[in-house]
PDB file of C-alpha atoms in Angstrom:
ATOM      1  CA  MET A   4     -47.932  47.319  -5.800  1.00 47.00           C
ATOM      2  CA  ARG A   5     -46.464  48.031  -2.413  1.00 43.00           C
ATOM      3  CA  ILE A   6     -45.791  44.427  -1.682  1.00 41.00           C
ATOM      4  CA  LEU A   7     -43.913  44.060  -4.948  1.00 43.00           C
ATOM      5  CA  TYR A   8     -41.536  46.950  -3.941  1.00 43.00           C
ATOM      6  CA  ILE A   9     -40.901  45.405  -0.575  1.00 37.00           C
ATOM      7  CA  ILE A  10     -40.069  41.983  -1.880  1.00 41.00           C
ATOM      8  CA  THR A  11     -37.950  43.499  -4.868  1.00 43.00           C
ATOM      9  CA  ALA A  12     -36.058  45.646  -2.305  1.00 42.00           C
ATOM     10  CA  ALA A  13     -35.432  42.583  -0.114  1.00 40.00           C
ATOM     11  CA  PHE A  14     -33.974  40.776  -2.889  1.00 40.00           C
ATOM     12  CA  ILE A  15     -31.701  43.532  -3.826  1.00 38.00           C
ATOM     13  CA  PHE A  16     -30.618  43.720  -0.185  1.00 35.00           C
ATOM     14  CA  THR A  17     -29.737  40.076  -0.166  1.00 35.00           C
ATOM     15  CA  ILE A  18     -27.613  40.540  -3.248  1.00 36.00           C
ATOM     16  CA  LEU A  19     -25.750  43.637  -1.878  1.00 36.00           C
ATOM     17  CA  PHE A  20     -25.294  42.194   1.557  1.00 34.00           C
ATOM     18  CA  PRO A  21     -24.860  38.462   1.246  1.00 35.00           C
ATOM     19  CA  GLY A  22     -23.291  38.228   4.749  1.00 34.00           C
ATOM     20  CA  VAL A  23     -26.902  38.393   6.048  1.00 33.00           C
ATOM     21  CA  ALA A  24     -27.375  34.847   4.741  1.00 33.00           C
ATOM     22  CA  ARG A  25     -23.997  33.046   4.687  1.00 31.00           C
ATOM     23  CA  SER A  26     -23.664  30.468   1.832  1.00 33.00           C
ATOM     24  CA  GLN A  27     -21.212  28.062   0.064  1.00 30.00           C
ATOM     25  CA  CYS A  28     -22.406  27.184  -3.433  1.00 30.00           C
ATOM     26  CA  THR A  29     -22.007  23.543  -4.356  1.00 28.00           C
ATOM     27  CA  CYS A  30     -24.641  23.126  -7.151  1.00 31.00           C
ATOM     28  CA  PHE A  31     -24.682  26.139  -9.373  1.00 31.00           C
ATOM     29  CA  GLY A  32     -25.318  25.161 -12.931  1.00 32.00           C
ATOM     30  CA  ALA A  33     -27.788  23.921 -15.537  1.00 32.00           C
ATOM     31  CA  SER A  34     -30.804  23.587 -13.374  1.00 37.00           C
ATOM     32  CA  ILE A  35     -29.593  25.473 -10.304  1.00 39.00           C
ATOM     33  CA  GLY A  36     -29.997  22.825  -7.780  1.00 35.00           C
ATOM     34  CA  GLY A  37     -32.877  21.018  -9.764  1.00 36.00           C
ATOM     35  CA  LEU A  38     -35.090  23.914  -9.551  1.00 39.00           C
ATOM     36  CA  THR A  39     -37.677  24.468 -12.390  1.00 43.00           C
ATOM     37  CA  PRO A  40     -39.890  27.361 -11.618  1.00 46.00           C
ATOM     38  CA  VAL A  41     -42.955  27.279 -13.737  1.00 42.00           C
ATOM     39  CA  GLY A  42     -46.015  29.620 -14.423  1.00 35.00           C
ATOM     40  CA  GLY A  43     -44.198  32.317 -16.260  1.00 34.00           C
ATOM     41  CA  THR A  44     -43.362  33.263 -19.821  1.00 33.00           C
ATOM     42  CA  THR A  45     -39.823  31.942 -19.821  1.00 42.00           C
ATOM     43  CA  ASN A  46     -37.666  29.262 -18.415  1.00 56.00           C
ATOM     44  CA  ILE A  47     -34.714  29.589 -16.065  1.00 69.00           C
ATOM     45  CA  GLY A  48     -31.366  30.887 -17.261  1.00 80.00           C
ATOM     46  CA  VAL A  49     -28.738  29.340 -19.512  1.00 89.00           C
ATOM     47  CA  ILE A  50     -27.974  25.680 -19.533  1.00 90.00           C
ATOM     48  CA  ARG A  51     -24.566  24.093 -19.287  1.00 90.00           C
ATOM     49  CA  LYS A  52     -22.750  23.013 -22.427  1.00 93.00           C
ATOM     50  CA  ASP A  53     -24.170  19.809 -23.924  1.00 94.00           C
ATOM     51  CA  ASN A  54     -27.124  19.676 -21.515  1.00 93.00           C
ATOM     52  CA  LEU A  55     -30.659  19.097 -22.840  1.00 94.00           C
ATOM     53  CA  ARG A  56     -33.605  20.339 -20.705  1.00 92.00           C
ATOM     54  CA  ALA A  57     -37.211  19.509 -21.778  1.00 93.00           C
ATOM     55  CA  ASN A  58     -40.431  20.669 -20.181  1.00 94.00           C
ATOM     56  CA  LEU A  59     -44.065  19.395 -20.761  1.00 94.00           C
ATOM     57  CA  PHE A  60     -46.343  22.124 -19.393  1.00 95.00           C
ATOM     58  CA  TYR A  61     -50.098  22.164 -18.744  1.00 96.00           C
ATOM     59  CA  LYS A  62     -52.417  24.975 -17.413  1.00 96.00           C
ATOM     60  CA  TYR A  63     -56.097  25.239 -16.802  1.00 97.00           C
ATOM     61  CA  SER A  64     -57.493  28.715 -16.579  1.00 96.00           C
ATOM     62  CA  PHE A  65     -61.020  30.048 -15.684  1.00 97.00           C
ATOM     63  CA  GLY A  66     -62.687  33.376 -15.302  1.00 95.00           C
ATOM     64  CA  ASP A  67     -66.250  34.478 -14.630  1.00 94.00           C
ATOM     65  CA  THR A  68     -66.202  38.031 -13.240  1.00 93.00           C
ATOM     66  CA  TYR A  69     -66.070  41.382 -15.080  1.00 94.00           C
ATOM     67  CA  TYR A  70     -64.087  44.401 -13.990  1.00 93.00           C
ATOM     68  CA  LYS A  71     -63.950  47.975 -14.899  1.00 93.00           C
ATOM     69  CA  GLY A  72     -60.813  49.589 -13.632  1.00 94.00           C
ATOM     70  CA  ASP A  73     -60.280  47.769 -10.240  1.00 93.00           C
ATOM     71  CA  SER A  74     -64.100  47.561  -9.489  1.00 93.00           C
ATOM     72  CA  GLU A  75     -66.098  44.242 -10.013  1.00 92.00           C
ATOM     73  CA  LEU A  76     -69.190  44.600 -12.201  1.00 90.00           C
ATOM     74  CA  PRO A  77     -72.441  42.576 -11.793  1.00 86.00           C
ATOM     75  CA  GLY A  78     -71.976  40.777 -15.178  1.00 80.00           C
ATOM     76  CA  GLY A  79     -71.535  40.890 -18.895  1.00 85.00           C
ATOM     77  CA  ASP A  80     -72.280  39.076 -22.123  1.00 88.00           C
ATOM     78  CA  ILE A  81     -70.005  36.196 -21.360  1.00 91.00           C
ATOM     79  CA  ARG A  82     -70.845  34.010 -18.240  1.00 93.00           C
ATOM     80  CA  ASN A  83     -67.378  32.644 -18.102  1.00 95.00           C
ATOM     81  CA  TYR A  84     -64.278  31.576 -20.061  1.00 95.00           C
ATOM     82  CA  ARG A  85     -62.005  28.539 -19.590  1.00 96.00           C
ATOM     83  CA  SER A  86     -58.881  27.051 -21.425  1.00 96.00           C
ATOM     84  CA  ASN A  87     -56.648  24.106 -21.442  1.00 97.00           C
ATOM     85  CA  TYR A  88     -53.091  24.984 -22.767  1.00 97.00           C
ATOM     86  CA  ILE A  89     -50.395  22.624 -23.265  1.00 97.00           C
ATOM     87  CA  SER A  90     -46.697  23.442 -24.290  1.00 96.00           C
ATOM     88  CA  LEU A  91     -43.487  21.440 -25.043  1.00 96.00           C
ATOM     89  CA  ASN A  92     -40.280  23.320 -24.489  1.00 95.00           C
ATOM     90  CA  ALA A  93     -36.765  22.204 -25.056  1.00 95.00           C
ATOM     91  CA  GLY A  94     -33.360  23.980 -24.429  1.00 94.00           C
ATOM     92  CA  TYR A  95     -29.830  22.968 -25.251  1.00 95.00           C
ATOM     93  CA  GLY A  96     -26.583  24.478 -24.079  1.00 94.00           C
ATOM     94  CA  ILE A  97     -24.412  25.193 -26.975  1.00 96.00           C
ATOM     95  CA  THR A  98     -21.698  26.543 -24.808  1.00 95.00           C
ATOM     96  CA  ASN A  99     -21.749  27.274 -21.028  1.00 92.00           C
ATOM     97  CA  ASP A 100     -22.830  30.818 -22.024  1.00 95.00           C
ATOM     98  CA  ILE A 101     -25.196  30.276 -24.889  1.00 96.00           C
ATOM     99  CA  THR A 102     -28.486  28.348 -24.806  1.00 95.00           C
ATOM    100  CA  ILE A 103     -31.104  28.004 -27.573  1.00 96.00           C
ATOM    101  CA  GLU A 104     -34.628  27.087 -26.764  1.00 95.00           C
ATOM    102  CA  GLY A 105     -37.776  26.014 -28.842  1.00 96.00           C
ATOM    103  CA  GLU A 106     -41.355  25.945 -27.749  1.00 96.00           C
ATOM    104  CA  LEU A 107     -44.613  24.599 -29.275  1.00 96.00           C
ATOM    105  CA  GLY A 108     -47.861  25.804 -27.806  1.00 96.00           C
ATOM    106  CA  PHE A 109     -51.299  24.118 -28.252  1.00 96.00           C
ATOM    107  CA  PHE A 110     -54.754  24.825 -26.877  1.00 96.00           C
ATOM    108  CA  ALA A 111     -56.744  21.597 -26.293  1.00 96.00           C
ATOM    109  CA  GLN A 112     -59.594  24.002 -25.664  1.00 94.00           C
ATOM    110  CA  LYS A 113     -60.588  27.739 -25.617  1.00 94.00           C
ATOM    111  CA  LYS A 114     -64.134  28.378 -24.664  1.00 94.00           C
ATOM    112  CA  GLN A 115     -66.547  31.115 -23.889  1.00 94.00           C
ATOM    113  CA  ASP A 116     -69.942  30.457 -22.391  1.00 94.00           C
ATOM    114  CA  PHE A 117     -72.619  33.137 -23.225  1.00 92.00           C
ATOM    115  CA  GLY A 118     -75.304  31.046 -21.352  1.00 88.00           C
ATOM    116  CA  TYR A 119     -77.441  30.632 -24.458  1.00 89.00           C
ATOM    117  CA  TRP A 120     -74.647  29.401 -26.617  1.00 90.00           C
ATOM    118  CA  GLN A 121     -71.015  28.633 -26.395  1.00 91.00           C
ATOM    119  CA  GLU A 122     -67.876  29.498 -28.460  1.00 91.00           C
ATOM    120  CA  SER A 123     -64.907  27.085 -28.522  1.00 91.00           C
ATOM    121  CA  ALA A 124     -61.828  26.194 -30.447  1.00 91.00           C
ATOM    122  CA  SER A 125     -58.784  24.195 -30.173  1.00 92.00           C
ATOM    123  CA  GLY A 126     -55.516  23.917 -32.067  1.00 93.00           C
ATOM    124  CA  PRO A 127     -51.900  24.840 -32.298  1.00 95.00           C
ATOM    125  CA  SER A 128     -50.980  28.223 -30.872  1.00 94.00           C
ATOM    126  CA  HIS A 129     -47.414  29.220 -31.727  1.00 95.00           C
ATOM    127  CA  LEU A 130     -43.807  28.120 -32.385  1.00 97.00           C
ATOM    128  CA  MET A 131     -41.178  30.096 -30.398  1.00 96.00           C
ATOM    129  CA  LEU A 132     -37.464  30.202 -30.827  1.00 97.00           C
ATOM    130  CA  THR A 133     -35.318  31.990 -28.096  1.00 96.00           C
ATOM    131  CA  GLY A 134     -31.503  32.561 -27.685  1.00 96.00           C
ATOM    132  CA  LYS A 135     -30.061  33.156 -24.270  1.00 96.00           C
ATOM    133  CA  TYR A 136     -26.604  34.622 -23.310  1.00 96.00           C
ATOM    134  CA  LYS A 137     -25.097  34.591 -19.818  1.00 95.00           C
ATOM    135  CA  ILE A 138     -23.862  38.067 -19.343  1.00 95.00           C
ATOM    136  CA  PHE A 139     -22.277  37.401 -15.933  1.00 93.00           C
ATOM    137  CA  SER A 140     -22.014  34.553 -13.321  1.00 90.00           C
ATOM    138  CA  SER A 141     -20.154  33.650 -10.248  1.00 90.00           C
ATOM    139  CA  ILE A 142     -20.152  30.189  -8.639  1.00 87.00           C
ATOM    140  CA  LYS A 143     -18.702  31.429  -5.395  1.00 87.00           C
ATOM    141  CA  SER A 144     -21.437  34.145  -5.086  1.00 89.00           C
ATOM    142  CA  GLU A 145     -24.227  31.750  -6.518  1.00 89.00           C
ATOM    143  CA  PHE A 146     -25.176  34.575  -8.923  1.00 92.00           C
ATOM    144  CA  GLU A 147     -26.334  34.782 -12.604  1.00 92.00           C
ATOM    145  CA  LEU A 148     -27.289  37.499 -14.886  1.00 94.00           C
ATOM    146  CA  SER A 149     -28.698  36.401 -18.232  1.00 95.00           C
ATOM    147  CA  ALA A 150     -30.595  37.874 -21.137  1.00 96.00           C
ATOM    148  CA  GLY A 151     -32.534  36.375 -24.106  1.00 95.00           C
ATOM    149  CA  LEU A 152     -34.168  37.410 -27.310  1.00 97.00           C
ATOM    150  CA  GLY A 153     -37.122  35.480 -28.923  1.00 96.00           C
ATOM    151  CA  VAL A 154     -39.462  35.374 -31.780  1.00 97.00           C
ATOM    152  CA  ARG A 155     -42.943  33.719 -31.549  1.00 96.00           C
ATOM    153  CA  MET A 156     -44.308  32.593 -34.899  1.00 96.00           C
ATOM    154  CA  PRO A 157     -48.085  32.035 -35.002  1.00 94.00           C
ATOM    155  CA  PHE A 158     -50.035  29.161 -36.584  1.00 91.00           C
ATOM    156  CA  PRO A 159     -52.916  30.128 -38.732  1.00 82.00           C
ATOM    157  CA  ALA A 160     -55.552  31.886 -36.771  1.00 66.00           C
ATOM    158  CA  GLY A 161     -58.360  29.331 -37.410  1.00 61.00           C
ATOM    159  CA  SER A 162     -61.790  30.152 -38.691  1.00 59.00           C
ATOM    160  CA  ASP A 163     -62.508  33.596 -39.599  1.00 59.00           C
ATOM    161  CA  THR A 164     -65.943  33.427 -37.880  1.00 53.00           C
ATOM    162  CA  ALA A 165     -64.368  32.399 -34.488  1.00 59.00           C
ATOM    163  CA  PHE A 166     -64.248  35.160 -31.814  1.00 68.00           C
ATOM    164  CA  LYS A 167     -60.681  36.584 -31.568  1.00 70.00           C
ATOM    165  CA  PHE A 168     -60.252  35.563 -27.923  1.00 79.00           C
ATOM    166  CA  VAL A 169     -61.400  32.081 -28.660  1.00 88.00           C
ATOM    167  CA  ARG A 170     -59.032  31.336 -31.621  1.00 89.00           C
ATOM    168  CA  PRO A 171     -56.057  29.197 -30.442  1.00 92.00           C
ATOM    169  CA  SER A 172     -53.628  31.480 -32.294  1.00 92.00           C
ATOM    170  CA  ASN A 173     -53.827  35.326 -32.317  1.00 89.00           C
ATOM    171  CA  GLY A 174     -52.309  35.213 -35.864  1.00 90.00           C
ATOM    172  CA  ALA A 175     -49.567  37.792 -34.883  1.00 92.00           C
ATOM    173  CA  TRP A 176     -45.845  37.646 -34.661  1.00 96.00           C
ATOM    174  CA  ASN A 177     -44.364  38.359 -31.302  1.00 96.00           C
ATOM    175  CA  PHE A 178     -40.992  39.561 -30.357  1.00 97.00           C
ATOM    176  CA  GLY A 179     -39.724  39.078 -26.708  1.00 96.00           C
ATOM    177  CA  LEU A 180     -36.752  40.322 -24.653  1.00 96.00           C
ATOM    178  CA  ASN A 181     -36.018  38.405 -21.519  1.00 94.00           C
ATOM    179  CA  LEU A 182     -33.855  39.276 -18.485  1.00 94.00           C
ATOM    180  CA  PHE A 183     -32.941  36.675 -15.774  1.00 94.00           C
ATOM    181  CA  ILE A 184     -31.282  37.181 -12.342  1.00 94.00           C
ATOM    182  CA  TYR A 185     -30.488  34.424  -9.833  1.00 91.00           C
ATOM    183  CA  LYS A 186     -29.211  34.593  -6.422  1.00 91.00           C
ATOM    184  CA  GLY A 187     -28.746  31.461  -4.361  1.00 88.00           C
ATOM    185  CA  TYR A 188     -27.962  30.525  -0.746  1.00 89.00           C
ATOM    186  CA  HIS A 189     -27.654  26.904  -1.249  1.00 82.00           C
ATOM    187  CA  LYS A 190     -26.381  26.140   2.407  1.00 84.00           C
ATOM    188  CA  GLU A 191     -29.391  27.645   3.827  1.00 84.00           C
ATOM    189  CA  GLY A 192     -31.656  26.136   1.192  1.00 82.00           C
ATOM    190  CA  PHE A 193     -32.956  29.484  -0.289  1.00 87.00           C
ATOM    191  CA  HIS A 194     -32.938  30.585  -3.909  1.00 87.00           C
ATOM    192  CA  PHE A 195     -34.167  33.769  -5.540  1.00 91.00           C
ATOM    193  CA  PHE A 196     -35.067  34.508  -9.108  1.00 91.00           C
ATOM    194  CA  LEU A 197     -36.027  37.694 -10.923  1.00 94.00           C
ATOM    195  CA  LEU A 198     -37.460  37.219 -14.472  1.00 93.00           C
ATOM    196  CA  ASN A 199     -38.617  39.973 -16.791  1.00 95.00           C
ATOM    197  CA  ARG A 200     -40.018  39.782 -20.260  1.00 95.00           C
ATOM    198  CA  THR A 201     -41.172  42.547 -22.617  1.00 97.00           C
ATOM    199  CA  GLU A 202     -43.299  41.553 -25.641  1.00 97.00           C
ATOM    200  CA  LEU A 203     -44.197  43.398 -28.978  1.00 97.00           C
ATOM    201  CA  ASN A 204     -46.727  41.994 -31.439  1.00 96.00           C
ATOM    202  CA  THR A 205     -47.267  42.737 -34.991  1.00 95.00           C
ATOM    203  CA  GLU A 206     -50.715  43.369 -36.599  1.00 93.00           C
ATOM    204  CA  ASN A 207     -52.666  40.143 -37.660  1.00 90.00           C
ATOM    205  CA  LYS A 208     -54.669  39.848 -40.864  1.00 88.00           C
ATOM    206  CA  TYR A 209     -57.789  41.186 -39.159  1.00 87.00           C
ATOM    207  CA  GLY A 210     -56.089  44.608 -38.496  1.00 90.00           C
ATOM    208  CA  TYR A 211     -55.847  43.758 -34.754  1.00 91.00           C
ATOM    209  CA  THR A 212     -52.587  44.405 -32.832  1.00 94.00           C
ATOM    210  CA  PHE A 213     -52.311  43.139 -29.291  1.00 94.00           C
ATOM    211  CA  GLY A 214     -50.576  45.841 -27.214  1.00 95.00           C
ATOM    212  CA  PRO A 215     -47.081  45.751 -25.751  1.00 96.00           C
ATOM    213  CA  ALA A 216     -46.785  43.865 -22.502  1.00 97.00           C
ATOM    214  CA  ASN A 217     -44.426  43.489 -19.664  1.00 97.00           C
ATOM    215  CA  PHE A 218     -44.191  40.573 -17.182  1.00 96.00           C
ATOM    216  CA  THR A 219     -42.051  40.696 -14.094  1.00 95.00           C
ATOM    217  CA  SER A 220     -41.800  37.695 -11.778  1.00 93.00           C
ATOM    218  CA  PHE A 221     -40.009  37.316  -8.439  1.00 94.00           C
ATOM    219  CA  TYR A 222     -39.536  33.843  -7.292  1.00 93.00           C
ATOM    220  CA  SER A 223     -38.469  32.719  -3.835  1.00 91.00           C
ATOM    221  CA  ALA A 224     -37.684  29.092  -3.326  1.00 89.00           C
ATOM    222  CA  TYR A 225     -36.844  27.081  -0.191  1.00 89.00           C
ATOM    223  CA  GLN A 226     -35.574  23.513  -0.329  1.00 86.00           C
ATOM    224  CA  PRO A 227     -36.074  21.795   3.016  1.00 88.00           C
ATOM    225  CA  PHE A 228     -35.085  18.565   1.516  1.00 87.00           C
ATOM    226  CA  GLN A 229     -33.024  17.417  -1.525  1.00 84.00           C
ATOM    227  CA  PHE A 230     -36.108  16.179  -3.387  1.00 89.00           C
ATOM    228  CA  LEU A 231     -38.587  18.774  -2.328  1.00 91.00           C
ATOM    229  CA  THR A 232     -38.795  22.585  -3.118  1.00 90.00           C
ATOM    230  CA  GLY A 233     -41.480  24.981  -2.171  1.00 92.00           C
ATOM    231  CA  ILE A 234     -41.586  27.990  -4.604  1.00 92.00           C
ATOM    232  CA  LEU A 235     -43.568  31.249  -4.324  1.00 94.00           C
ATOM    233  CA  GLU A 236     -43.910  33.514  -7.315  1.00 94.00           C
ATOM    234  CA  LEU A 237     -45.223  37.047  -7.294  1.00 96.00           C
ATOM    235  CA  ARG A 238     -45.906  38.213 -10.843  1.00 96.00           C
ATOM    236  CA  ASN A 239     -46.732  41.738 -12.109  1.00 97.00           C
ATOM    237  CA  GLU A 240     -48.362  41.967 -15.523  1.00 97.00           C
ATOM    238  CA  LEU A 241     -48.770  45.223 -17.445  1.00 97.00           C
ATOM    239  CA  ARG A 242     -50.583  45.235 -20.808  1.00 96.00           C
ATOM    240  CA  ILE A 243     -50.912  48.292 -23.018  1.00 96.00           C
ATOM    241  CA  ARG A 244     -54.144  48.852 -24.951  1.00 95.00           C
ATOM    242  CA  ASP A 245     -54.716  46.990 -28.190  1.00 94.00           C
ATOM    243  CA  TYR A 246     -55.169  48.520 -31.580  1.00 92.00           C
ATOM    244  CA  LEU A 247     -57.804  47.823 -34.150  1.00 91.00           C
ATOM    245  CA  ASP A 248     -57.319  49.411 -37.626  1.00 87.00           C
ATOM    246  CA  GLY A 249     -54.790  51.839 -36.162  1.00 84.00           C
ATOM    247  CA  LYS A 250     -57.090  52.943 -33.274  1.00 90.00           C
ATOM    248  CA  TYR A 251     -57.163  52.099 -29.624  1.00 89.00           C
ATOM    249  CA  ALA A 252     -59.461  49.134 -28.708  1.00 89.00           C
ATOM    250  CA  GLY A 253     -61.557  50.398 -25.733  1.00 84.00           C
ATOM    251  CA  ASN A 254     -61.855  47.133 -23.589  1.00 91.00           C
ATOM    252  CA  SER A 255     -58.226  46.092 -23.534  1.00 93.00           C
ATOM    253  CA  GLY A 256     -55.165  46.378 -21.555  1.00 94.00           C
ATOM    254  CA  GLY A 257     -54.514  46.585 -17.923  1.00 95.00           C
ATOM    255  CA  HIS A 258     -52.444  45.914 -14.965  1.00 96.00           C
ATOM    256  CA  SER A 259     -52.610  42.744 -12.595  1.00 96.00           C
ATOM    257  CA  VAL A 260     -50.553  41.136  -9.761  1.00 97.00           C
ATOM    258  CA  LEU A 261     -50.712  37.411  -9.322  1.00 97.00           C
ATOM    259  CA  ILE A 262     -49.365  34.990  -6.626  1.00 96.00           C
ATOM    260  CA  VAL A 263     -48.334  31.481  -7.708  1.00 95.00           C
ATOM    261  CA  PRO A 264     -47.513  28.868  -5.088  1.00 95.00           C
ATOM    262  CA  GLN A 265     -45.668  25.937  -6.351  1.00 93.00           C
ATOM    263  CA  VAL A 266     -44.228  22.590  -5.271  1.00 93.00           C
ATOM    264  CA  ASN A 267     -41.404  20.863  -7.025  1.00 92.00           C
ATOM    265  CA  ILE A 268     -40.454  17.246  -6.437  1.00 93.00           C
ATOM    266  CA  ASP A 269     -37.252  15.848  -7.754  1.00 91.00           C
ATOM    267  CA  PHE A 270     -37.263  12.344  -9.177  1.00 90.00           C
ATOM    268  CA  SER A 271     -33.822  12.960 -11.059  1.00 86.00           C
ATOM    269  CA  PRO A 272     -33.524  13.214 -13.827  1.00 88.00           C
ATOM    270  CA  VAL A 273     -37.243  14.186 -13.832  1.00 91.00           C
ATOM    271  CA  ASN A 274     -38.827  17.017 -11.841  1.00 91.00           C
ATOM    272  CA  LEU A 275     -42.482  17.394 -11.174  1.00 93.00           C
ATOM    273  CA  SER A 276     -44.013  20.893 -10.330  1.00 92.00           C
ATOM    274  CA  LEU A 277     -47.600  21.608  -9.337  1.00 94.00           C
ATOM    275  CA  PHE A 278     -48.771  25.070  -9.240  1.00 94.00           C
ATOM    276  CA  ALA A 279     -51.749  27.373  -8.650  1.00 96.00           C
ATOM    277  CA  GLU A 280     -52.304  30.944  -9.907  1.00 96.00           C
ATOM    278  CA  LEU A 281     -54.345  33.453  -8.036  1.00 97.00           C
ATOM    279  CA  PRO A 282     -54.892  37.290  -8.726  1.00 96.00           C
ATOM    280  CA  LEU A 283     -54.152  39.675  -5.868  1.00 96.00           C
ATOM    281  CA  TYR A 284     -54.954  42.794  -7.775  1.00 95.00           C
ATOM    282  CA  ALA A 285     -56.343  43.815 -11.114  1.00 94.00           C
ATOM    283  CA  SER A 286     -57.264  47.027 -12.890  1.00 95.00           C
ATOM    284  CA  TYR A 287     -58.603  46.916 -16.480  1.00 95.00           C
ATOM    285  CA  ASN A 288     -59.239  49.546 -19.143  1.00 94.00           C
ATOM    286  CA  GLY A 289     -62.798  49.591 -19.895  1.00 92.00           C
ATOM    287  CA  SER A 290     -65.079  46.517 -19.120  1.00 93.00           C
ATOM    288  CA  GLN A 291     -63.297  43.042 -19.368  1.00 93.00           C
ATOM    289  CA  LEU A 292     -63.774  39.493 -18.156  1.00 92.00           C
ATOM    290  CA  ALA A 293     -61.030  38.863 -15.540  1.00 93.00           C
ATOM    291  CA  HIS A 294     -58.826  35.967 -14.843  1.00 92.00           C
ATOM    292  CA  LYS A 295     -60.131  34.096 -11.701  1.00 95.00           C
ATOM    293  CA  TYR A 296     -57.575  31.333 -11.301  1.00 97.00           C
ATOM    294  CA  SER A 297     -55.225  28.791 -13.017  1.00 96.00           C
ATOM    295  CA  ALA A 298     -53.715  25.502 -11.996  1.00 97.00           C
ATOM    296  CA  GLY A 299     -51.396  23.215 -13.733  1.00 95.00           C
ATOM    297  CA  VAL A 300     -48.387  21.065 -13.784  1.00 95.00           C
ATOM    298  CA  ASN A 301     -44.893  20.990 -15.321  1.00 94.00           C
ATOM    299  CA  ILE A 302     -42.749  17.996 -16.001  1.00 93.00           C
ATOM    300  CA  ALA A 303     -39.127  18.619 -16.546  1.00 91.00           C
ATOM    301  CA  TRP A 304     -36.432  16.408 -17.801  1.00 92.00           C
ATOM    302  CA  ASN A 305     -32.590  16.989 -17.957  1.00 90.00           C
ATOM    303  CA  TYR A 306     -29.959  15.061 -19.729  1.00 91.00           C
ATOM    304  CA  ASN A 307     -26.195  15.565 -20.065  1.00 91.00           C
ATOM    305  CA  PHE A 308     -24.940  14.589 -23.476  1.00 91.00           C
ATOM    306  CA  GLY A 309     -21.214  15.351 -22.347  1.00 81.00           C
ATOM    307  CA  ALA A 310     -21.266  12.883 -19.488  1.00 71.00           C
ATOM    308  CA  ASP A 311     -18.805  10.093 -19.562  1.00 53.00           C
TER     309      ASP A 311
END
């Protein structure tokens, strides 16, 4: 946690004392210099009026280690889990201050290996609709503050006999509140993002309620060339215990910190981002199979319908 405090403090310092990094903004707008940070639960801020932004996202995840608290355990019933997740996200700028987004999620595979047998499933996960509003922005200062509110509608949870963590959909409605802060230093090639998302879930038909969750991501991006950007994300994830039939579910909830290095290549109007996701710290309630690593790719496309 200490490293999160240090980086967040540095971010606030750069906002309060911009003279430390002199800048003249020349590209503040729909994609903020063509950057498309991936690996989080939300996209970047609002989009300019009449602009369309589409993202095709893929992530592979794997885990094979049990934890109790922040201590590693020798093993458990499940040898490992893996998943292949795909999503399609599209956002449109209704005005320069208001953006609407839609996202369709799909699991090509969710699998748990017990050694002597395996449980797996695939199918659509959710449909999410989000509205974003630009609260404040300054082209001169290269600063933006935006907020969003979204609802995630589940697809049918699938087979009633499938394990709950294998079903492609959790069968619950989800409501999310997003906060987005951007500070740029275009002349020096640096960009900073702070994204926060809080989620609440309803109870599904099995009497299970996934606990509230909060995700905070800090992105630092450096653009040595116009076509190439290196991005480093530090993400803090906090999950409250789940409920089953109105009672706490023992092996659920926890706290983790992840580092996500990314490379973004600009093939305007298309951007290609490659990323890896690695845990730095994890502490779980009860005994849980932990996330070991993820890797993936994001393809982003931008189009301006208002261009002459």
